[in-house]
mmCIF file of C-alpha atoms in Angstrom:
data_model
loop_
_atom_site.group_PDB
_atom_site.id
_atom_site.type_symbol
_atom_site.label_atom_id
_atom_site.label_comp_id
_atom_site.label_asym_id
_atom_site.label_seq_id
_atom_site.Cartn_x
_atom_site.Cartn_y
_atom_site.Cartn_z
ATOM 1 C CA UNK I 75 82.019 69.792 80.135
ATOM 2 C CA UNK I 76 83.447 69.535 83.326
ATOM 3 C CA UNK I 77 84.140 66.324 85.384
ATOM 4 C CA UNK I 78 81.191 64.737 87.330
ATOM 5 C CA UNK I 79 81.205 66.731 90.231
ATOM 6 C CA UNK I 80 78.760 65.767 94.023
ATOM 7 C CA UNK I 81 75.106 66.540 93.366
ATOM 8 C CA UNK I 82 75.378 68.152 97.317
ATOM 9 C CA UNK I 83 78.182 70.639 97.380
ATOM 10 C CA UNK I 84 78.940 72.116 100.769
ATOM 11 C CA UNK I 85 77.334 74.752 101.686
ATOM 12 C CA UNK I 86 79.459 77.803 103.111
ATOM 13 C CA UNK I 87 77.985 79.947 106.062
ATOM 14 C CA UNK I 88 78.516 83.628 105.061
ATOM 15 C CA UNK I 89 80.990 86.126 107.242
ATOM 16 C CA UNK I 90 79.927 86.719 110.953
ATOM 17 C CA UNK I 91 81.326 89.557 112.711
ATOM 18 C CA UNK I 92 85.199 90.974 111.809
ATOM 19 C CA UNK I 93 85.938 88.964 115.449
ATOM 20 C CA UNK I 94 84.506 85.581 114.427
ATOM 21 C CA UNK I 95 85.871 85.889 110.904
ATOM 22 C CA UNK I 96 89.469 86.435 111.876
ATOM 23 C CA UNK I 97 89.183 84.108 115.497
ATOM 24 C CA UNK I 98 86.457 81.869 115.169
ATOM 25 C CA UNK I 99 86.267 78.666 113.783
ATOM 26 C CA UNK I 100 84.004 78.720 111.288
ATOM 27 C CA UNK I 101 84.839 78.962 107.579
ATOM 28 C CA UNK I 102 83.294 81.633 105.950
ATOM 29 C CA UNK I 103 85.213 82.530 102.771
ATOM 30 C CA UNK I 104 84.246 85.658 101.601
ATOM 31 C CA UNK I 105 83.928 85.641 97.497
ATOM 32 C CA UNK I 106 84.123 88.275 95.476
ATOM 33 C CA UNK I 107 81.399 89.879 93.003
ATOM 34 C CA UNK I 108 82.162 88.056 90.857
ATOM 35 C CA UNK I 109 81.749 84.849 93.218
ATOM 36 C CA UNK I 110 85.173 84.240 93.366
ATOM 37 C CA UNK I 111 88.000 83.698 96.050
ATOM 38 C CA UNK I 112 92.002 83.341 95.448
ATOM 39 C CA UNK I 113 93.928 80.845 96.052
ATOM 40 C CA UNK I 114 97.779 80.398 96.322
ATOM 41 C CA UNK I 115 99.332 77.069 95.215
ATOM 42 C CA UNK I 116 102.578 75.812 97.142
ATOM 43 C CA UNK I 117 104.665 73.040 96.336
ATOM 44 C CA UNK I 118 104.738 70.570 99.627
ATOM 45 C CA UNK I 119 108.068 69.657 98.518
ATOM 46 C CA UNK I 120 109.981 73.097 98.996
ATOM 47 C CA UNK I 121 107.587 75.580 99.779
ATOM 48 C CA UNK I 122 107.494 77.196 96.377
ATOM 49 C CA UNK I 123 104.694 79.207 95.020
ATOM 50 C CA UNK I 124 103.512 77.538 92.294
ATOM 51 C CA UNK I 125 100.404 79.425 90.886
ATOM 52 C CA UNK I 126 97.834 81.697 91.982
ATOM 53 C CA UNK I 127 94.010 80.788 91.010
ATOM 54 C CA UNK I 128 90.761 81.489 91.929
ATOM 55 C CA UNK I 129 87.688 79.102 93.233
ATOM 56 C CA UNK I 130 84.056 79.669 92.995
ATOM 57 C CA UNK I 131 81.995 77.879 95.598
ATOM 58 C CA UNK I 132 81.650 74.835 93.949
ATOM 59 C CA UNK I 133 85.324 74.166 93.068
ATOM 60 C CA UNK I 134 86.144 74.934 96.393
ATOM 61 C CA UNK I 135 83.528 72.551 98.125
ATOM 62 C CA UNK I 136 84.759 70.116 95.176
ATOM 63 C CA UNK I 137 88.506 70.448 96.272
ATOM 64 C CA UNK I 138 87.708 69.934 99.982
ATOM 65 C CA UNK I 139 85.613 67.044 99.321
ATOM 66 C CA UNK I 140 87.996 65.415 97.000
ATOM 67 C CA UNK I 141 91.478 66.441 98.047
ATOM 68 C CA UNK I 142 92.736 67.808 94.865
ATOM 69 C CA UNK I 143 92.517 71.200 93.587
ATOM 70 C CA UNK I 144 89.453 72.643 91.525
ATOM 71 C CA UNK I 145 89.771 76.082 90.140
ATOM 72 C CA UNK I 146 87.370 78.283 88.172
ATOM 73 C CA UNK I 147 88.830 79.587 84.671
ATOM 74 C CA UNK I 148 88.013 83.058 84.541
ATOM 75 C CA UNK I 149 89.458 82.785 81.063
ATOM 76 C CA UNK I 150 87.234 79.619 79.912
ATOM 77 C CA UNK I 151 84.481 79.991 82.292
ATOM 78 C CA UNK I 152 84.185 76.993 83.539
ATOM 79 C CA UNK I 153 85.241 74.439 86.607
ATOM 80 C CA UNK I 154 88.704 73.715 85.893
ATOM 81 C CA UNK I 155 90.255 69.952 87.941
ATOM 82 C CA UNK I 156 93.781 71.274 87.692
ATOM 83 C CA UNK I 157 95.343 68.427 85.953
ATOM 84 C CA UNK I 158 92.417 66.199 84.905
ATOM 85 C CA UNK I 159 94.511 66.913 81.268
ATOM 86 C CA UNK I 160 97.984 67.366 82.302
ATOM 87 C CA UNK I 161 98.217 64.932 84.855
ATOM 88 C CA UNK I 162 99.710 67.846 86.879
ATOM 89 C CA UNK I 163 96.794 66.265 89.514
ATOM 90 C CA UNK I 164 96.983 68.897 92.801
ATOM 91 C CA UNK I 165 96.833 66.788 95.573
ATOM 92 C CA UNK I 166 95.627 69.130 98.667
ATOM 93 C CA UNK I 167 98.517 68.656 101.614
ATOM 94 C CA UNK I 168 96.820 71.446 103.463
ATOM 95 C CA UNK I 169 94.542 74.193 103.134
ATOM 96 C CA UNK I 170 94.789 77.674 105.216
ATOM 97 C CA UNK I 171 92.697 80.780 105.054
ATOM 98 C CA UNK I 172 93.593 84.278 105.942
ATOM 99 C CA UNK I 173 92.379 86.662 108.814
ATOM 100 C CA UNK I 174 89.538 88.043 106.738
ATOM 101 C CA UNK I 175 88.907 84.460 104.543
ATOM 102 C CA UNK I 176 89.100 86.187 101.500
ATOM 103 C CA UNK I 177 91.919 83.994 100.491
ATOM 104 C CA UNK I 178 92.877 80.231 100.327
ATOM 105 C CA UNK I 179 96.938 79.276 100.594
ATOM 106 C CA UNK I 180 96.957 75.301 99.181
ATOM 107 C CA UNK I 181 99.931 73.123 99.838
ATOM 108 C CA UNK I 182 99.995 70.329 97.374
ATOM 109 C CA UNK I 183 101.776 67.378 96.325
ATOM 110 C CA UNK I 184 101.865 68.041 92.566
ATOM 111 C CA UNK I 185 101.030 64.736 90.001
ATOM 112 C CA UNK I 186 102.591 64.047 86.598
ATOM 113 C CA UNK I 187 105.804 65.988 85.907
ATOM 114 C CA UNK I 188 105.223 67.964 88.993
ATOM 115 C CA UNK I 189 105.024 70.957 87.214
ATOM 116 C CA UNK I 190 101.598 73.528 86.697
ATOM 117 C CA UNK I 191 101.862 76.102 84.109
ATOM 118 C CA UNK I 192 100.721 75.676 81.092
ATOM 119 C CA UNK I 193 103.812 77.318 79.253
ATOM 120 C CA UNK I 194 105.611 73.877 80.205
ATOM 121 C CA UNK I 195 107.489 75.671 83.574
ATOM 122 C CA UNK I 196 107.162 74.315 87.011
ATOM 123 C CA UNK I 197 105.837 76.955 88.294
ATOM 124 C CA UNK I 198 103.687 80.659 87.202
ATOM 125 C CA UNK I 199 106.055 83.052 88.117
ATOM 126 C CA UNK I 200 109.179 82.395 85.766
ATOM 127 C CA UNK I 201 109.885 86.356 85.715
ATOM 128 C CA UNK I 202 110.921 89.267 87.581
ATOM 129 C CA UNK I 203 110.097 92.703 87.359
ATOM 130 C CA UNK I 204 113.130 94.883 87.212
ATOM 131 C CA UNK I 205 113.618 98.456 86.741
ATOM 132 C CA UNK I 206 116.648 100.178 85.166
ATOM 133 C CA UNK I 207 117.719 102.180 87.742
ATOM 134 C CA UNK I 208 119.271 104.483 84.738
ATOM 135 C CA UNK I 209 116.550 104.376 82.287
ATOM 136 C CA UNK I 210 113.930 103.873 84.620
ATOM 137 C CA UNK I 211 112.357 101.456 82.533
ATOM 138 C CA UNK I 212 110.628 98.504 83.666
ATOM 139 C CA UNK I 213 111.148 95.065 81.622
ATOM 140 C CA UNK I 214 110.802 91.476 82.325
ATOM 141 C CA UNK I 215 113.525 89.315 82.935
ATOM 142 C CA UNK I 216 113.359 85.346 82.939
ATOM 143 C CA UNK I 217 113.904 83.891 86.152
ATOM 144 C CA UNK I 218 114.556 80.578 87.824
ATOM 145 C CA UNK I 219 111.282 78.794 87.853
ATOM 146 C CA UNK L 55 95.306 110.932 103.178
ATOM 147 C CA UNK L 56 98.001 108.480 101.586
ATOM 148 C CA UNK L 57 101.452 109.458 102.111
ATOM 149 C CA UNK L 58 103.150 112.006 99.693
ATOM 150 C CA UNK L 59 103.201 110.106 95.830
ATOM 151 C CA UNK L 60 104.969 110.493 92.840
ATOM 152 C CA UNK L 61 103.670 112.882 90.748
ATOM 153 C CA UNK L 62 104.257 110.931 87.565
ATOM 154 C CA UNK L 63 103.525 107.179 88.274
ATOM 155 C CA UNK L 64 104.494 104.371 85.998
ATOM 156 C CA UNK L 65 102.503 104.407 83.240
ATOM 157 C CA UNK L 66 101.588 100.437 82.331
ATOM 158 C CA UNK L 67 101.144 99.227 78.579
ATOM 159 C CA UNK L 68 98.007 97.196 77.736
ATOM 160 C CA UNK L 69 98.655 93.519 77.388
ATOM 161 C CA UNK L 70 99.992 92.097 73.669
ATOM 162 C CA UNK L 71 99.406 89.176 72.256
ATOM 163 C CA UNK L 72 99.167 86.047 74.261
ATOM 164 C CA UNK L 73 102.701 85.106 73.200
ATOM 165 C CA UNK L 74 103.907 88.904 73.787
ATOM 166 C CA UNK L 75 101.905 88.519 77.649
ATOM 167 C CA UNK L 76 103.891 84.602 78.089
ATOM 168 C CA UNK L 77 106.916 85.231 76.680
ATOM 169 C CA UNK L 78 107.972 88.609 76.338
ATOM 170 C CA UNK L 79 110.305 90.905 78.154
ATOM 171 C CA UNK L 80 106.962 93.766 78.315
ATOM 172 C CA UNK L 81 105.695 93.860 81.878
ATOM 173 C CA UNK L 82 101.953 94.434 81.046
ATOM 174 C CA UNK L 83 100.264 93.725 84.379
ATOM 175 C CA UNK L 84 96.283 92.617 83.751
ATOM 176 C CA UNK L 85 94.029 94.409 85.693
ATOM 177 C CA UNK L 86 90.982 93.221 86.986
ATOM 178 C CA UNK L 87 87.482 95.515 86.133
ATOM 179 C CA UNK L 88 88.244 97.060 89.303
ATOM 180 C CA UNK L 89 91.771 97.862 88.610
ATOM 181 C CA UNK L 90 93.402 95.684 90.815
ATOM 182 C CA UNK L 91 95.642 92.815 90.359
ATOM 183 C CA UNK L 92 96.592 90.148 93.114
ATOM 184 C CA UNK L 93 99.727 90.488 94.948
ATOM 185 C CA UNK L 94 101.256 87.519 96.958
ATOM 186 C CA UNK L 95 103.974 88.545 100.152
ATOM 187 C CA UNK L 96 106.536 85.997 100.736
ATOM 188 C CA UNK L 97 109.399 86.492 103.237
ATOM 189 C CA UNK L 98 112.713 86.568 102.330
ATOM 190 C CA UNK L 99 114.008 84.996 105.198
ATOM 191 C CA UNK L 100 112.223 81.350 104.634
ATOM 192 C CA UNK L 101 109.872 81.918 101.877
ATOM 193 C CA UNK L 102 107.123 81.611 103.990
ATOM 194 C CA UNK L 103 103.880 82.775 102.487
ATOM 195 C CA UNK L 104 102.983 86.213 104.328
ATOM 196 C CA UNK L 105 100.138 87.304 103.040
ATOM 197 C CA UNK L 106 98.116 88.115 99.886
ATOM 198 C CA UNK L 107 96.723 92.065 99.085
ATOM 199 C CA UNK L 108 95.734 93.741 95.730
ATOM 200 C CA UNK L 109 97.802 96.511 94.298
ATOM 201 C CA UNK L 110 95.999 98.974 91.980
ATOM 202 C CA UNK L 111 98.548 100.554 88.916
ATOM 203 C CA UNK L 112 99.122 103.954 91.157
ATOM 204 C CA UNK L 113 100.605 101.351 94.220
ATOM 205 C CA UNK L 114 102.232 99.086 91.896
ATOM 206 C CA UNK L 115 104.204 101.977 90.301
ATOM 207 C CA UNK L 116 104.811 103.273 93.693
ATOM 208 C CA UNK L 117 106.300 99.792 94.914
ATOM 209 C CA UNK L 118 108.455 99.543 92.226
ATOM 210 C CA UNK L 119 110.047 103.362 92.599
ATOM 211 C CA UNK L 120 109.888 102.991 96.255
ATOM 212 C CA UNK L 121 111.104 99.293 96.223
ATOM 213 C CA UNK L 122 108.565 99.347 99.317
ATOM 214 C CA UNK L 123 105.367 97.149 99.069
ATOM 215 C CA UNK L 124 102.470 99.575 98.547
ATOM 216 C CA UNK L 125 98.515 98.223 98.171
ATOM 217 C CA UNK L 126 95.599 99.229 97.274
ATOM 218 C CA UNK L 127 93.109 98.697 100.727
ATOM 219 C CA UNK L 128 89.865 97.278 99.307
ATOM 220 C CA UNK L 129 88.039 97.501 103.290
ATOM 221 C CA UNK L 130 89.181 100.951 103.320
ATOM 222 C CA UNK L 131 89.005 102.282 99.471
ATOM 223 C CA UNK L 132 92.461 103.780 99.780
ATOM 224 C CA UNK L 133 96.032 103.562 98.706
ATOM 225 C CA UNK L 134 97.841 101.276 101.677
ATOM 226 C CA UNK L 135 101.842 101.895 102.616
ATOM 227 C CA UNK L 136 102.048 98.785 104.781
ATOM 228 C CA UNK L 137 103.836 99.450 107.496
ATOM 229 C CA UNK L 138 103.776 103.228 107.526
ATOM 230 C CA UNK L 139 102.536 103.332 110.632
ATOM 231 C CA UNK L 140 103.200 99.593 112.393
ATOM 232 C CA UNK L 141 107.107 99.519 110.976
ATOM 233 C CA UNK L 142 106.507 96.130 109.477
ATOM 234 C CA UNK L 143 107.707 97.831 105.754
ATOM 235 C CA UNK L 144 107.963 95.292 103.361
ATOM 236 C CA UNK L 145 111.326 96.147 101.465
ATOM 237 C CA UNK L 146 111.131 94.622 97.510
ATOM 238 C CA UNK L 147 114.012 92.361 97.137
ATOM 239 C CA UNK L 148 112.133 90.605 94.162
ATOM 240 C CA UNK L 149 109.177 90.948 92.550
ATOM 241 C CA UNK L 150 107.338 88.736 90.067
ATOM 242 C CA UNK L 151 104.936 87.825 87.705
ATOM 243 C CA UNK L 152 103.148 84.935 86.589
ATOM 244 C CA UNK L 153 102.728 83.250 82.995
ATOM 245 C CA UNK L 154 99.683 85.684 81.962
ATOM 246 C CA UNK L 155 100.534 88.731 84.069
ATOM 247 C CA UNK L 156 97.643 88.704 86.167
ATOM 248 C CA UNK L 157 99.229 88.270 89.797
ATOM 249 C CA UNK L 158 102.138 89.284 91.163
ATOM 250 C CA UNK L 159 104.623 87.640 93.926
ATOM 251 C CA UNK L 160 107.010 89.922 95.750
ATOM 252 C CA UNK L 161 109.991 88.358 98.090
ATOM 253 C CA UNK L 162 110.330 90.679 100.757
ATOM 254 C CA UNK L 163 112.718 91.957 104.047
ATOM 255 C CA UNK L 164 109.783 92.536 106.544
ATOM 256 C CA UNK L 165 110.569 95.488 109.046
ATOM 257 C CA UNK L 166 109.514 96.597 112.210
ATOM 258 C CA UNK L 167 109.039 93.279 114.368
ATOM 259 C CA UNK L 168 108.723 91.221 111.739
ATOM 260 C CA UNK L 169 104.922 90.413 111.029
ATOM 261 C CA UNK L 170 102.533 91.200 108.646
ATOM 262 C CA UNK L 171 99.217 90.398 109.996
ATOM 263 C CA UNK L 172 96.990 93.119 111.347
ATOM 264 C CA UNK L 173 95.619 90.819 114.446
ATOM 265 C CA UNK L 174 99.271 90.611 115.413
ATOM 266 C CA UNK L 175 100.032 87.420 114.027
ATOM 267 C CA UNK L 176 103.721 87.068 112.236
ATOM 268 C CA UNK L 177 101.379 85.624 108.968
ATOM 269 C CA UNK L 178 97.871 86.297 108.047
ATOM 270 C CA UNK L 179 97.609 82.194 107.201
ATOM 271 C CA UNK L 180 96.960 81.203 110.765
ATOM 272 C CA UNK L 181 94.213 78.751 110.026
ATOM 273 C CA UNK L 182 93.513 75.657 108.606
ATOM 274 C CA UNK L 183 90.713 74.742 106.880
ATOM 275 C CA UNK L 184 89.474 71.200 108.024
ATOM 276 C CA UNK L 185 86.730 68.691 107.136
ATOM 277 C CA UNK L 186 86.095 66.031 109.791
ATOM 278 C CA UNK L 187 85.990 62.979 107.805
ATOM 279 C CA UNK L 188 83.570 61.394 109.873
ATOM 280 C CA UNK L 189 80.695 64.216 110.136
ATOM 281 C CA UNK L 190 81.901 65.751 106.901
ATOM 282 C CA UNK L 191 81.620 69.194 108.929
ATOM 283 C CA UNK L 192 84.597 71.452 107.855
ATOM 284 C CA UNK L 193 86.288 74.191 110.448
ATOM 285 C CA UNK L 194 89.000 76.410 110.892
ATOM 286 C CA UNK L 195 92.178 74.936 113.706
ATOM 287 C CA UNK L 196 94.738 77.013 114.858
ATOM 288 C CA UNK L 197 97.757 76.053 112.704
ATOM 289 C CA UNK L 198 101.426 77.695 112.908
ATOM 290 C CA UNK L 199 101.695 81.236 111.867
#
């Protein structure tokens, strides 16, 4: 079960025209589908990407309200309070939008160990992409985290 | 049309095993049911974050023989060469992906002037996302691009 969350989550407006969602002033994230929108994780202390997750309406009204990070699992299906477990608590620094508000850019101050993934690294992206340029095969190769 | 293509794009294996998707050297990028998979732009030159677009497998094979960022435009239901015809080419000088292969990060060299965003703005992040703490009313402020 997920955390108590407000009984009254914020409501969000839906897009206006292409001019008020990229100049105006209104937040109107535009979910997906599947009700979802993505959002990029940065470490406040050096920038770094951390992760890349994705909110539903409720764990994004939930995050603004509370100043840490909620996520929806896509894999679990369910309201996810990034580090309610870990203590890897997301504290919310800042939160952008793009021109179109289909995405969300988080800068956090990161609890616990100051890590996020769940492998134990720092950070999600612990590995490059690299082609041979002989073989022309693509592998992974670890990287620094 | 999209520009000229390779004939004979990357094929990509299906994901393994969770272990095989975490910790293996098998770049198996995750697709989402529409065939895309989130791609984060960061500059090279301060690691700011750019922008975030979707690359479907026929753009991500591209990008990676091309070493030149190429999306998939969801707005316009086409294959995307960014910068093809604004010179801001987004030259690969790392890419990445996270823990279970379902996002990518690419560290580019941005061409033309610079910029990225289509309203002319160096970042598409140009916005903060506020909530007065009095009214509780949340809006977008200008914030630094």
């Amino acid at each position: 079960m997920p955390e108590t969350m407000s009984e009254t989550p914020l409501p969000f407006a839906p897009p206006g025209t292409k001019a008020e969602v990229e100049e105006g002033h209104a937040f109107t994230p535009r979910f997906d589908r599947d009700g979802l929108i993505a959002c990029i994780a940065v470490d406040a202390q050096d920038g770094r990407v951390l992760m890349l997750a994705h909110m539903n309406a409720v764990s994004l009204a939930q995050t603004i309200e509370t100043g840490e990070a909620w996520y929806w699992s896509r894999s679990r299906g369910e309201l996810w309070h990034k580090g309610a477990t870990s203590g890897q608590i997301q504290r919310i620094v800042e939160m952008r939008t793009d021109c179109d508000q289909d995405a969300l850019l988080i800068t956090v101050d990161v609890g616990g160990d100051g890590g996020c993934c769940h492998t134990g690294r720092r950070a999600c992206f612990y590995r490059a992409v690299e082609r041979d340029p002989q073989t022309g095969q693509v592998r992974l190769r670890p990287a620094g985290e």
